[in-house]
PDB file of C-alpha atoms in Angstrom:
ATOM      1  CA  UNK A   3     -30.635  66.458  -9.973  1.00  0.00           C
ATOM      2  CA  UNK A   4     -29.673  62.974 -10.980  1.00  0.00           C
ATOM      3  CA  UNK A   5     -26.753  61.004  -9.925  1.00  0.00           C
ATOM      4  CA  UNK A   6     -23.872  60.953 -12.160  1.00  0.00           C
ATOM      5  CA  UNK A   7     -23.843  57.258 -13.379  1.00  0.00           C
ATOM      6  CA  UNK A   8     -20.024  56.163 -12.922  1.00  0.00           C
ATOM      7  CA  UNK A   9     -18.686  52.728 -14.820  1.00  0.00           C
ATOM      8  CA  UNK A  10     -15.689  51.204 -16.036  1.00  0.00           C
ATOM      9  CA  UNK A  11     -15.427  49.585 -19.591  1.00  0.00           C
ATOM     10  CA  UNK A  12     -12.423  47.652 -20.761  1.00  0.00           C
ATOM     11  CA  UNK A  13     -11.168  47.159 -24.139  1.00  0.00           C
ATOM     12  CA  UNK A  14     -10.109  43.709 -24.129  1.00  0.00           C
ATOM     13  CA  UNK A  15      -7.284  43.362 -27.466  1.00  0.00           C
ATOM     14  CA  UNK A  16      -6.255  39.408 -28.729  1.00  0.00           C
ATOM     15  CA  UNK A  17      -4.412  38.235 -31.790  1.00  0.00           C
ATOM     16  CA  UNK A  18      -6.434  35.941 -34.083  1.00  0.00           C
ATOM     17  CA  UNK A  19      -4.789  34.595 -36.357  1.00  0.00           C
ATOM     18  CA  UNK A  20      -2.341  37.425 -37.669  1.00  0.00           C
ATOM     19  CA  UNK A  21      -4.796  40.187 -37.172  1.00  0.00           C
ATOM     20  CA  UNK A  22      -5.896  42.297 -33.851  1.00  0.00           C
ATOM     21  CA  UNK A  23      -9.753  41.903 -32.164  1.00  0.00           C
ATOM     22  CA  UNK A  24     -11.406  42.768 -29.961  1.00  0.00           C
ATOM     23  CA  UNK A  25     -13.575  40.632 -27.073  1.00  0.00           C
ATOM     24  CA  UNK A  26     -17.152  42.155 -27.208  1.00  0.00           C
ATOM     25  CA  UNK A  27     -20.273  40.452 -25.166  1.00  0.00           C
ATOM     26  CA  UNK A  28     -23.690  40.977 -26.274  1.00  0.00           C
ATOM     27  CA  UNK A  29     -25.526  43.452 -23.373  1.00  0.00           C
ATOM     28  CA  UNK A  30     -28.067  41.961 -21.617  1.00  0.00           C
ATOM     29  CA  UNK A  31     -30.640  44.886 -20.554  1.00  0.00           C
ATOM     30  CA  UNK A  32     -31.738  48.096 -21.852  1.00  0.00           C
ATOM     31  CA  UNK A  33     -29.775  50.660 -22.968  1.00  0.00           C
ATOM     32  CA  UNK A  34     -28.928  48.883 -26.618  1.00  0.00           C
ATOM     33  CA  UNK A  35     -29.847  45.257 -25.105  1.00  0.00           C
ATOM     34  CA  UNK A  36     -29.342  43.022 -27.701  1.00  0.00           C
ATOM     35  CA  UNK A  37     -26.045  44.843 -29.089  1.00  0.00           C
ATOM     36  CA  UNK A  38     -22.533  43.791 -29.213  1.00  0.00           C
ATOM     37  CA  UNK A  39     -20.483  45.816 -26.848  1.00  0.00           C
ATOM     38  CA  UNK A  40     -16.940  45.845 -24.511  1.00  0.00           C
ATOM     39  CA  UNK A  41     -17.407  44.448 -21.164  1.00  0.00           C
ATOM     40  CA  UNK A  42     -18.102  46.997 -18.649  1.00  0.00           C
ATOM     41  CA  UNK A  43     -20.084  47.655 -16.006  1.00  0.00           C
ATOM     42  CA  UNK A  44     -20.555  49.710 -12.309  1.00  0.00           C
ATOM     43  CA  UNK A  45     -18.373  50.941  -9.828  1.00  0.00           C
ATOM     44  CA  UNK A  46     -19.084  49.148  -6.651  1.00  0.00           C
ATOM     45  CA  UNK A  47     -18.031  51.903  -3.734  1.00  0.00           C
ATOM     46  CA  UNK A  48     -18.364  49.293  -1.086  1.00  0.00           C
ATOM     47  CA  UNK A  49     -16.212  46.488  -3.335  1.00  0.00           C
ATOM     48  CA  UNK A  50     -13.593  48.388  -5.499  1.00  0.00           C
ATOM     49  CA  UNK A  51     -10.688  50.115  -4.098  1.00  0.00           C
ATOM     50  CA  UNK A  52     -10.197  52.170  -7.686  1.00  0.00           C
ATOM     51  CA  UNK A  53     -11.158  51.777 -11.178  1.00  0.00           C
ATOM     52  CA  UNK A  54      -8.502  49.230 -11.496  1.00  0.00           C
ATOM     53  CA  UNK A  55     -10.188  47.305  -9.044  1.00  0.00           C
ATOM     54  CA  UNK A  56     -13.764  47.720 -10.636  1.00  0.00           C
ATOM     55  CA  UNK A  57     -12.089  47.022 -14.260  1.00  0.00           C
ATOM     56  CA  UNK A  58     -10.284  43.989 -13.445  1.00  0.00           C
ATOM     57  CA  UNK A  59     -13.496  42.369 -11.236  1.00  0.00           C
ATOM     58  CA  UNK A  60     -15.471  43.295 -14.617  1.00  0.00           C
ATOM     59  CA  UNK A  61     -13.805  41.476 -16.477  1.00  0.00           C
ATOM     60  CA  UNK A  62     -13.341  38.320 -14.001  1.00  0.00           C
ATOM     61  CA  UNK A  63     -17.180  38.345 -13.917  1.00  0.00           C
ATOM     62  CA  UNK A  64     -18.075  39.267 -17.355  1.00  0.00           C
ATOM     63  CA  UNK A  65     -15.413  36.559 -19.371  1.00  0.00           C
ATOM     64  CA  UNK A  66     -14.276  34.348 -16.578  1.00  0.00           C
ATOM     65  CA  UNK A  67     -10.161  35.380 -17.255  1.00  0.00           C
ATOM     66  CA  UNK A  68      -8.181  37.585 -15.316  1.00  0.00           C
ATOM     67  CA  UNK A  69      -6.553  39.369 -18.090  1.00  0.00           C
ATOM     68  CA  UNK A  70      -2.353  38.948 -17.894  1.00  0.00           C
ATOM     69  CA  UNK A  71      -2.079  42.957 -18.418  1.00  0.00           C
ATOM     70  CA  UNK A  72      -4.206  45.824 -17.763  1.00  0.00           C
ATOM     71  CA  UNK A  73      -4.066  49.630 -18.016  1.00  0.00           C
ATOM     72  CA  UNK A  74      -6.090  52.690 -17.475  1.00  0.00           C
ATOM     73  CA  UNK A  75      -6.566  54.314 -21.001  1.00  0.00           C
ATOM     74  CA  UNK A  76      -8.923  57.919 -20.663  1.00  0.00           C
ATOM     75  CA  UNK A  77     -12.362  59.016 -18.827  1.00  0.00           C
ATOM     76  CA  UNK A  78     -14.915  58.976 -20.902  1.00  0.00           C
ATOM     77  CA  UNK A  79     -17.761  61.590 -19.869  1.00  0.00           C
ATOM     78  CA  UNK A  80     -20.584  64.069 -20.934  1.00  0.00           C
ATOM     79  CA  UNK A  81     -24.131  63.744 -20.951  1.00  0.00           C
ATOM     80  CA  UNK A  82     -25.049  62.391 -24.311  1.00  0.00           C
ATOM     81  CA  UNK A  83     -22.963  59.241 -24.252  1.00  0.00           C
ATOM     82  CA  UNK A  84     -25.162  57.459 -22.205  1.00  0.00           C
ATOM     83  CA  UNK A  85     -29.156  57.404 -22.774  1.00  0.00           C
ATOM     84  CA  UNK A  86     -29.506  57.008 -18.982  1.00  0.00           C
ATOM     85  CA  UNK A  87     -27.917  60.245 -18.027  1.00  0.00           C
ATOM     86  CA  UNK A  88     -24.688  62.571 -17.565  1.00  0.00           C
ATOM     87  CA  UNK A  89     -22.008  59.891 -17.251  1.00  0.00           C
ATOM     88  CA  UNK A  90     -18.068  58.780 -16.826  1.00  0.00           C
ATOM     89  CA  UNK A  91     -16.603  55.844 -17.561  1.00  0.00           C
ATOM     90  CA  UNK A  92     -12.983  55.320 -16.535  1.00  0.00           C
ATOM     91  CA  UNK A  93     -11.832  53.145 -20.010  1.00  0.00           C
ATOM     92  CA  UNK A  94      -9.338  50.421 -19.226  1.00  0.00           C
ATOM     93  CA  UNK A  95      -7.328  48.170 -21.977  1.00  0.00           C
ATOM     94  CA  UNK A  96      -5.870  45.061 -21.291  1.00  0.00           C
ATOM     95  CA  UNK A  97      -4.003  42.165 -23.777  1.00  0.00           C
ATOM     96  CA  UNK A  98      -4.942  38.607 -24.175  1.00  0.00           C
ATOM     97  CA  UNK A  99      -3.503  35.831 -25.430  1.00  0.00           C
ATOM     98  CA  UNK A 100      -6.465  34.076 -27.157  1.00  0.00           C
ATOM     99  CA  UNK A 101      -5.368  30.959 -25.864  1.00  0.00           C
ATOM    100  CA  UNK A 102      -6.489  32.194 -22.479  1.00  0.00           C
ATOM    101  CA  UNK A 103      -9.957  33.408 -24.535  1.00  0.00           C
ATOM    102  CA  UNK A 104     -10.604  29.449 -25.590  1.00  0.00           C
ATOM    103  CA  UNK A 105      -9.736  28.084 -22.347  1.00  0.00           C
ATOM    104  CA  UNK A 106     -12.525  29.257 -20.422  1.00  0.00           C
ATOM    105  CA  UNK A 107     -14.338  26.743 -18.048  1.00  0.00           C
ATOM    106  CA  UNK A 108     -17.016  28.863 -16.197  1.00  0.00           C
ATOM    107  CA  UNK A 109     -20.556  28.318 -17.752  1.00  0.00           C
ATOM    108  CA  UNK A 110     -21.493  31.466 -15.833  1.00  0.00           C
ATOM    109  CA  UNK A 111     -19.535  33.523 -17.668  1.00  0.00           C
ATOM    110  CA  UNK A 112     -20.812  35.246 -21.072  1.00  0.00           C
ATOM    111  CA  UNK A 113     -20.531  34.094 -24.610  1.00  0.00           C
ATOM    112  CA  UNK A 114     -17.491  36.272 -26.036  1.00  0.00           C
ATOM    113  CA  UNK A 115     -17.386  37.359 -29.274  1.00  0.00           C
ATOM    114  CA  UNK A 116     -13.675  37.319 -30.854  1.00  0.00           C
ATOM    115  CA  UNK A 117     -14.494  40.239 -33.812  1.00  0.00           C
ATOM    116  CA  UNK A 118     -11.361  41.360 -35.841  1.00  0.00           C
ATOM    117  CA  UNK A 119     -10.654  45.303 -35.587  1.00  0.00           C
ATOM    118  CA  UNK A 120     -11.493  45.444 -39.250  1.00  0.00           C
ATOM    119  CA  UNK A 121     -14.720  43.891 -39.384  1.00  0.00           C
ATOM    120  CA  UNK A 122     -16.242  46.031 -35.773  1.00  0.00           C
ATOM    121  CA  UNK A 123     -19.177  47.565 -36.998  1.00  0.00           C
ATOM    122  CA  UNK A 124     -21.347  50.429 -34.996  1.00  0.00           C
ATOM    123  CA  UNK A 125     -20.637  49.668 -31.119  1.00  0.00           C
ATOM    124  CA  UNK A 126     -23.452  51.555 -28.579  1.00  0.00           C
ATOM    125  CA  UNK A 127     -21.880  54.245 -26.536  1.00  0.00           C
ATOM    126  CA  UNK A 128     -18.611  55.390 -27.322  1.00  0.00           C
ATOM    127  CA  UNK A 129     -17.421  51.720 -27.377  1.00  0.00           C
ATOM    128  CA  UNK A 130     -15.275  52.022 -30.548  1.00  0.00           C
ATOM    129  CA  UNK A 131     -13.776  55.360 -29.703  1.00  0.00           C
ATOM    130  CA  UNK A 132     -12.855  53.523 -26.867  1.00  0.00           C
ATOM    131  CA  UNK A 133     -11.426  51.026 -29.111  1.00  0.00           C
ATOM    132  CA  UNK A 134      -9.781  53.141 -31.281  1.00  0.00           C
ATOM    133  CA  UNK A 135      -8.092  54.822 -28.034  1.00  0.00           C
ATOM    134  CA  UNK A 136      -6.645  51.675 -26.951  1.00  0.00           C
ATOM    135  CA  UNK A 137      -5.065  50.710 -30.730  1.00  0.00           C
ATOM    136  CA  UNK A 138      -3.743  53.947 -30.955  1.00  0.00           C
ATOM    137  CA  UNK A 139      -1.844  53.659 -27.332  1.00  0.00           C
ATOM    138  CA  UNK A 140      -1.242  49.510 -28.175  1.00  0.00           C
ATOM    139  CA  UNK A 141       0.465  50.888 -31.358  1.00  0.00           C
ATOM    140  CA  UNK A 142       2.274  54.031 -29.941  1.00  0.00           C
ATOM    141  CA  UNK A 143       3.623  52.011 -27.118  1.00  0.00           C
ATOM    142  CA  UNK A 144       4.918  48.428 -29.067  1.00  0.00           C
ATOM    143  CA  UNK A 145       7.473  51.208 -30.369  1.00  0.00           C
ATOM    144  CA  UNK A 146       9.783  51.412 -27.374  1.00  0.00           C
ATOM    145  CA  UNK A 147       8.057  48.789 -24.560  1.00  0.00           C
ATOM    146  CA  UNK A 148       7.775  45.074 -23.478  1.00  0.00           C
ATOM    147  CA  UNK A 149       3.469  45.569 -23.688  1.00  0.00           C
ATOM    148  CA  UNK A 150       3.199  43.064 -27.185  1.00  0.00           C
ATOM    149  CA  UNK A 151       4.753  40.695 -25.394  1.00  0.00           C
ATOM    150  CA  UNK A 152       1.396  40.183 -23.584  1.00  0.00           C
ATOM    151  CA  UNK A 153      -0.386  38.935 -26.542  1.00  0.00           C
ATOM    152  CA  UNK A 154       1.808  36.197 -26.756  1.00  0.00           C
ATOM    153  CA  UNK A 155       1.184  33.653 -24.654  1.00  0.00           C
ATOM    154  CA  UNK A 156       2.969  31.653 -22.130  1.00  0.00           C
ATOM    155  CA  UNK A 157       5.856  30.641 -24.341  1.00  0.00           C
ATOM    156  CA  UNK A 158       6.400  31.898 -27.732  1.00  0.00           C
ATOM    157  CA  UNK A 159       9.686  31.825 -30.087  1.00  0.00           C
ATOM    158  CA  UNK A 160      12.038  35.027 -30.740  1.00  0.00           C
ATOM    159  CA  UNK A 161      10.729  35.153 -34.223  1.00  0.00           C
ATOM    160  CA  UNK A 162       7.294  34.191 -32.808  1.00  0.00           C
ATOM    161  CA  UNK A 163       7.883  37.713 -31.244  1.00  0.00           C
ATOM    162  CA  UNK A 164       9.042  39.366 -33.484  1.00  0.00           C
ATOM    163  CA  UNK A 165       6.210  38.300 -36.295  1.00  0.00           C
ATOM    164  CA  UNK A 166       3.971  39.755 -32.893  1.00  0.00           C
ATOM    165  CA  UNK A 167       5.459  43.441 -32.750  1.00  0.00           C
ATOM    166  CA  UNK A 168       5.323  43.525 -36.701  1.00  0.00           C
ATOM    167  CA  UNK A 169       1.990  42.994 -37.004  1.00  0.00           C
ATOM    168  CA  UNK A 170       1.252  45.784 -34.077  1.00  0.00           C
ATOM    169  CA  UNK A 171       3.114  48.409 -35.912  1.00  0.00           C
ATOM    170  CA  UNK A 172       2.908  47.823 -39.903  1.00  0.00           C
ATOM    171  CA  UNK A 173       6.452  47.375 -40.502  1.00  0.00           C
ATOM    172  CA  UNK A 174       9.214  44.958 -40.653  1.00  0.00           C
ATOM    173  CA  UNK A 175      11.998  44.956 -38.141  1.00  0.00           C
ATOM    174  CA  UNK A 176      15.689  43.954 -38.385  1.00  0.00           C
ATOM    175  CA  UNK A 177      16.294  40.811 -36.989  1.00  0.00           C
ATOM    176  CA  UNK A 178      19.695  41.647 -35.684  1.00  0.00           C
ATOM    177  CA  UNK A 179      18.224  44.599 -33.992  1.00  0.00           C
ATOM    178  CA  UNK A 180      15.410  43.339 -32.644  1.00  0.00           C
ATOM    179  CA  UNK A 181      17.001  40.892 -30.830  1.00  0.00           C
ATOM    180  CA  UNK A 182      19.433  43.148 -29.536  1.00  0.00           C
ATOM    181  CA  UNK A 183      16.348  45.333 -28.018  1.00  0.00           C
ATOM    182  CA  UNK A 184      15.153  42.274 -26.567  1.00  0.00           C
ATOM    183  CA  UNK A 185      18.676  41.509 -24.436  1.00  0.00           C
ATOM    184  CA  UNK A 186      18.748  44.842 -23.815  1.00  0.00           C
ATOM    185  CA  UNK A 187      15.056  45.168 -21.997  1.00  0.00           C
ATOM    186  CA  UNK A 188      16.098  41.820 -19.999  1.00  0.00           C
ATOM    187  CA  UNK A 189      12.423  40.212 -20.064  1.00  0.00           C
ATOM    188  CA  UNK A 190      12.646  36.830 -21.643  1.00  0.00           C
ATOM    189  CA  UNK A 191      14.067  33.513 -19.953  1.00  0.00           C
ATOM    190  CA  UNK A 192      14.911  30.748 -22.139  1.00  0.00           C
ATOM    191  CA  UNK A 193      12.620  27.469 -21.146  1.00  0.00           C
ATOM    192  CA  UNK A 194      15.251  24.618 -20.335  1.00  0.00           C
ATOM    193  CA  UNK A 195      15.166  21.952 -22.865  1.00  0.00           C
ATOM    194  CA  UNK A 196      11.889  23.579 -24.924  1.00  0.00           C
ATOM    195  CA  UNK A 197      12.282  24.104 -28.569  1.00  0.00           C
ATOM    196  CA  UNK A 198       9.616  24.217 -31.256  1.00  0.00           C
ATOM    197  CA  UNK A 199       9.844  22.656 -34.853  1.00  0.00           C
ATOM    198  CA  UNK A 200      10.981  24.965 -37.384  1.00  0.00           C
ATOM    199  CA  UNK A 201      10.172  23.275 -40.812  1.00  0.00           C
ATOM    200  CA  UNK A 202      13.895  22.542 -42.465  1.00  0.00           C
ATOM    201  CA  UNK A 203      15.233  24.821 -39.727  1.00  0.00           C
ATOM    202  CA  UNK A 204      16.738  23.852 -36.491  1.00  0.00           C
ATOM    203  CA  UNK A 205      14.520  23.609 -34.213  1.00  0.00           C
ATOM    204  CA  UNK A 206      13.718  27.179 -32.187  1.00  0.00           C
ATOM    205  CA  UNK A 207      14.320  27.888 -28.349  1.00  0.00           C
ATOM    206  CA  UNK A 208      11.024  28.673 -26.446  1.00  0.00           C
ATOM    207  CA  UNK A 209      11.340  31.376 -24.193  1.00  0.00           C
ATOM    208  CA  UNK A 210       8.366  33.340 -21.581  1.00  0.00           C
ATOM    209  CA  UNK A 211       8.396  36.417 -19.729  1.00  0.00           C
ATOM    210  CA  UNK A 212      10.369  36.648 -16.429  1.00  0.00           C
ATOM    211  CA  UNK A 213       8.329  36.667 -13.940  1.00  0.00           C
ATOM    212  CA  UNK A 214       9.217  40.168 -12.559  1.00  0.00           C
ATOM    213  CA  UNK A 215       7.527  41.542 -15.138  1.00  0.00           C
ATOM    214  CA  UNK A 216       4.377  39.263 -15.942  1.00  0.00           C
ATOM    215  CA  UNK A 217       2.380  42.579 -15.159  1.00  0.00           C
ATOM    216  CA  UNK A 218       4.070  45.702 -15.474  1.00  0.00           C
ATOM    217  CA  UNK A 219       5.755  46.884 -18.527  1.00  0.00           C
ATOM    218  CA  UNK A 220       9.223  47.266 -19.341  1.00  0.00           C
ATOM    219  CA  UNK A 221      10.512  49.997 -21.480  1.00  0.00           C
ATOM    220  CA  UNK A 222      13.558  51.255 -23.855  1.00  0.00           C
ATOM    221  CA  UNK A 223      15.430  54.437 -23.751  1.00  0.00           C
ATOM    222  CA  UNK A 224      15.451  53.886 -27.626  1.00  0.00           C
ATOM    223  CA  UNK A 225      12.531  52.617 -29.802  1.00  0.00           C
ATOM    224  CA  UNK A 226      12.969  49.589 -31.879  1.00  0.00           C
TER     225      UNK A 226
END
């Protein structure tokens, strides 16, 4: 009998523009070499602690970024999702601000390809029920938790924000309220003397995550 091939795969999530993608790299051997696909790759018993540990060198050695948030999302597993053989893949989201995306350096690193959620055509695997997955819990969880925040960069303005979690869940929020949710989780610190131009508007206050909670989510007892 076979070994039971064991892999990670992360579903890497950025805003472009106003609309969710997601990172893809084009595989580089056999199965589907050639296609457009989520980074992922295998579990290294000697090297990797846990899947978090194989997901998060992945993606350092795949992209070049260590991603600002990641989670375990659901195993993946059966024999038919994987030409090679019976199969798991512990499936791993994480959020990045695209900034971080168009800053890379390392010319060892992969080509990424930035594709919009709406445009992802046929992925090999299970790669876009993967995908799907990850919207699905991005979506569910921007309801009641600090995890958009993630997307936005390393300083971003309360409607900056706020624009952010609208687009995630399809609706428009109260401004009143939504600011009150935000005092309430205690994650944002004003940046001393920061502002950015706001057209005929006074000029808005800059704020970025505290750092107590640059990687682990924050949460409310009531959604937004």
């Amino acid at each position: 009998m076979s070994a039971v091939i064991c892999t990670v795969d992360v579903v890497l999530l950025t805003l472009l523009g106003e609309e969710l993608a997601a990172v893809l790299l084009r595989r580089e051997h056999e199965p589907f070499q050639g296609a457009l696909a989520i980074p992922g790759g295998y579990v290294h018993p000697q090297d990797d602690l846990c899947a978090h540990d194989a997901a998060m060198r992945v993606i350092k050695s795949k992209t070049g970024i260590v991603a600002p948030y990641l989670e375990q999302l659901a195993t993946f597993s059966g024999a038919t999702r994987d030409p090679r053989g019976w199969s798991v893949s512990v499936a791993h989201y994480a959020l990045v601000p695209y900034p971080l995306l168009a800053a890379r350096k390392d010319a060892a690193v992969q080509m990424v390809h930035v594709v919009p959620v709406s445009q992802l055509g046929t992925l090999p695997f299970d790669h876009r029920a993967m995908i799907d997955t990850a919207l699905e819990r991005l979506r569910n969880k921007s309801q009641y938790s600090s995890l958009p925040c993630f997307l936005a960069g390393d300083t971003f303005t309360l409607p900056q924000l706020q624009r952010l979690y609208e687009l995630l869940l399809g609706e428009t929020l109260n401004k009143v309220s939504f600011r009150r949710k935000m005092s309430e989780m205690d994650i944002l610190d004003p940046v001393d003397g920061q502002f950015e131009a706001a057209g005929a508007h006074r000029p808005a206050q800059l704020y970025r995550l505290k750092a107590a909670v640059r990687k682990t989510l924050t949460v409310l007892e009531r959604g937004l």
